[in-house]
Amino acid sequence: MKTGPSLVADVLVCGGGVAGTMAAVAAARHGADVILAERYGFLGGNATAGAVAQFNSWQTANGRRVVAGLASEVVERLHAYGGAAAHHQFVMSTGHKMDRVEYAPEVLKLVLDDMVAEAGVRPLLHANLLDVRSEGRVVREARLLTKSGVVTVTPRVLVDCSGDLDALKQAGAGFLELEEGEALQPATMMFRFGPVNFERFEALSATELAALSRQGFEQGALARAALHAARDPFSDDAWFNISRLGIDATDATALGRAEIEGRRQAWRAAEYIRRQVPGCEDGRLRAFATQVGVRETRRVAGDHVLTAEELLQPVQFEDAIAAGAYPIDIHPAAGGDLVYSALGDDHAYQIPYRSLVPAALDNALVAGRGVSATHQALAAIRVMTISMAVGQAAGTAAAMAARADGAVRSVSVDQLRETLRTDGACLA
Ligand SMILES: Cc1cc2nc3c(=O)[nH]c(=O)nc-3n(C[C@H](O)[C@H](O)[C@H](O)COP(=O)(O)OP(=O)(O)OC[C@H]3O[C@@H](n4cnc5c(N)ncnc54)[C@H](O)[C@@H]3O)c2cc1C
């Protein structure tokens, strides 16, 4: 195999989704020399390639802010491009109230590019992780497959934000199993549909929308009983979140099949929407997301496994590095209704630093949808707001660890928390 350049970095972030990009930016702003490796030619992961198109849950039900820091900066920058709507409350397909910021995925690509460039991160795009070499508990190098051949990166600290934790898998980390009766959350092929007459579409009552959703599901046109949409800020289009693909997205064959089936489900749903949903009569399916959005695959076995009980209590952690208020939201793999239970008015929970530390390794961290949490707890903390907050914490910690030869457990948690607060993050 052709051998490309060998690179050295303080921090290698593997995966440039929202968690990885925030981790890379935070680490670079704190003085680390950072390489951000991403398999696509753009950043954002589910947020751009998956076209999720709305950042949910910035605050508690009574309006107390629990996610800020770099995540807020992303939204400010989106607004500067005109690529996001105002923060507002909406009613979810479950009937629950939620807050969100809708954004244009294409503009988010630009915003993430800007943040990475300004922070001095070295992006390595079109770079697929090939393998990782570790010695005992220490990650030594990662190899990436690129157009220049195999690029070797020797980092002091590895931050795995690939969602699927491909790097930690190669490095020999342990992973958490699903409990009896649990299944991985399904993937979804988002699709763009328009034009939508939003005046009429948004005038539908929750009861009318629920009846149309139920009818579409029972007729086999909708893979789940929902007509959930995020509005594109630049047009009269919306990104619909309807399809259901019960797969393990780390299985290459299953992932390929899901892409094909996802497009079929999206097409059927779009036809139903056009025929049956008021305000959508003139619309057409205009685009599929670049890839199916993946909610859940590997979760690392970390120094602490965050549980649903800890979120619901909520436990106050001495090493809390981020907070959140998104409820536990489990999409059943086979379609049908969500498991979703709203939290109390002022209820926020915390995420401890130890859930970012893979138990089996000394110089690695994780952020985003692969953190050490039970299936149920991940169903809450996986949203992009919280993923960005955890990414910021992981990057800040990685920069601190890189100054101490990469030992992530030698990071002073008090200093980490203080730095995060100074950088505008909410920890409770
Ligand atoms: C359909 C769907 C709807 C959702 N709805 C919402 C919502 O409404 N609001 C909300 O806030 N959240 C929502 N979420 C959750 C949220 O989008 C994700 O949990 C979040 O984006 C996870 O971010 P991440 O950075 O951890 O992972 P990802 O977005 O998965 O990013 C991982 C990155 O790593 C890269 N990568 C993966 N493997 C490799 C490799 N081997 N080599 C190199 N690069 C690699 C990927 O290309 C990607 O860029 C939704 C998720 C899905 C799937």
PDB file of C-alpha atoms in Angstrom, residues 137 301-305 353-361 372 409:
ATOM      1  CA  ARG A 137      -2.660   1.080  27.689  1.00  0.00           C
ATOM      2  CA  ALA A 301     -16.674   1.238  28.731  1.00  0.00           C
ATOM      3  CA  GLY A 302     -15.355   4.245  30.633  1.00  0.00           C
ATOM      4  CA  ASP A 303     -14.182   5.030  34.150  1.00  0.00           C
ATOM      5  CA  HIS A 304     -17.806   5.861  34.895  1.00  0.00           C
ATOM      6  CA  VAL A 305     -20.912   4.512  33.165  1.00  0.00           C
ATOM      7  CA  TYR A 353     -15.454  13.685  33.027  1.00  0.00           C
ATOM      8  CA  ARG A 354     -14.947  10.003  33.892  1.00  0.00           C
ATOM      9  CA  SER A 355     -17.553   9.055  31.251  1.00  0.00           C
ATOM     10  CA  LEU A 356     -15.192  10.484  28.628  1.00  0.00           C
ATOM     11  CA  VAL A 357     -12.256   8.324  29.752  1.00  0.00           C
ATOM     12  CA  PRO A 358     -11.993   4.810  28.235  1.00  0.00           C
ATOM     13  CA  ALA A 359     -11.213   2.480  31.141  1.00  0.00           C
ATOM     14  CA  ALA A 360      -8.650   0.470  29.157  1.00  0.00           C
ATOM     15  CA  LEU A 361      -6.470   3.352  27.926  1.00  0.00           C
ATOM     16  CA  SER A 372     -19.625   5.807  28.496  1.00  0.00           C
ATOM     17  CA  ARG A 409      -6.277  10.939  34.317  1.00  0.00           C
TER      18      ARG A 409
END
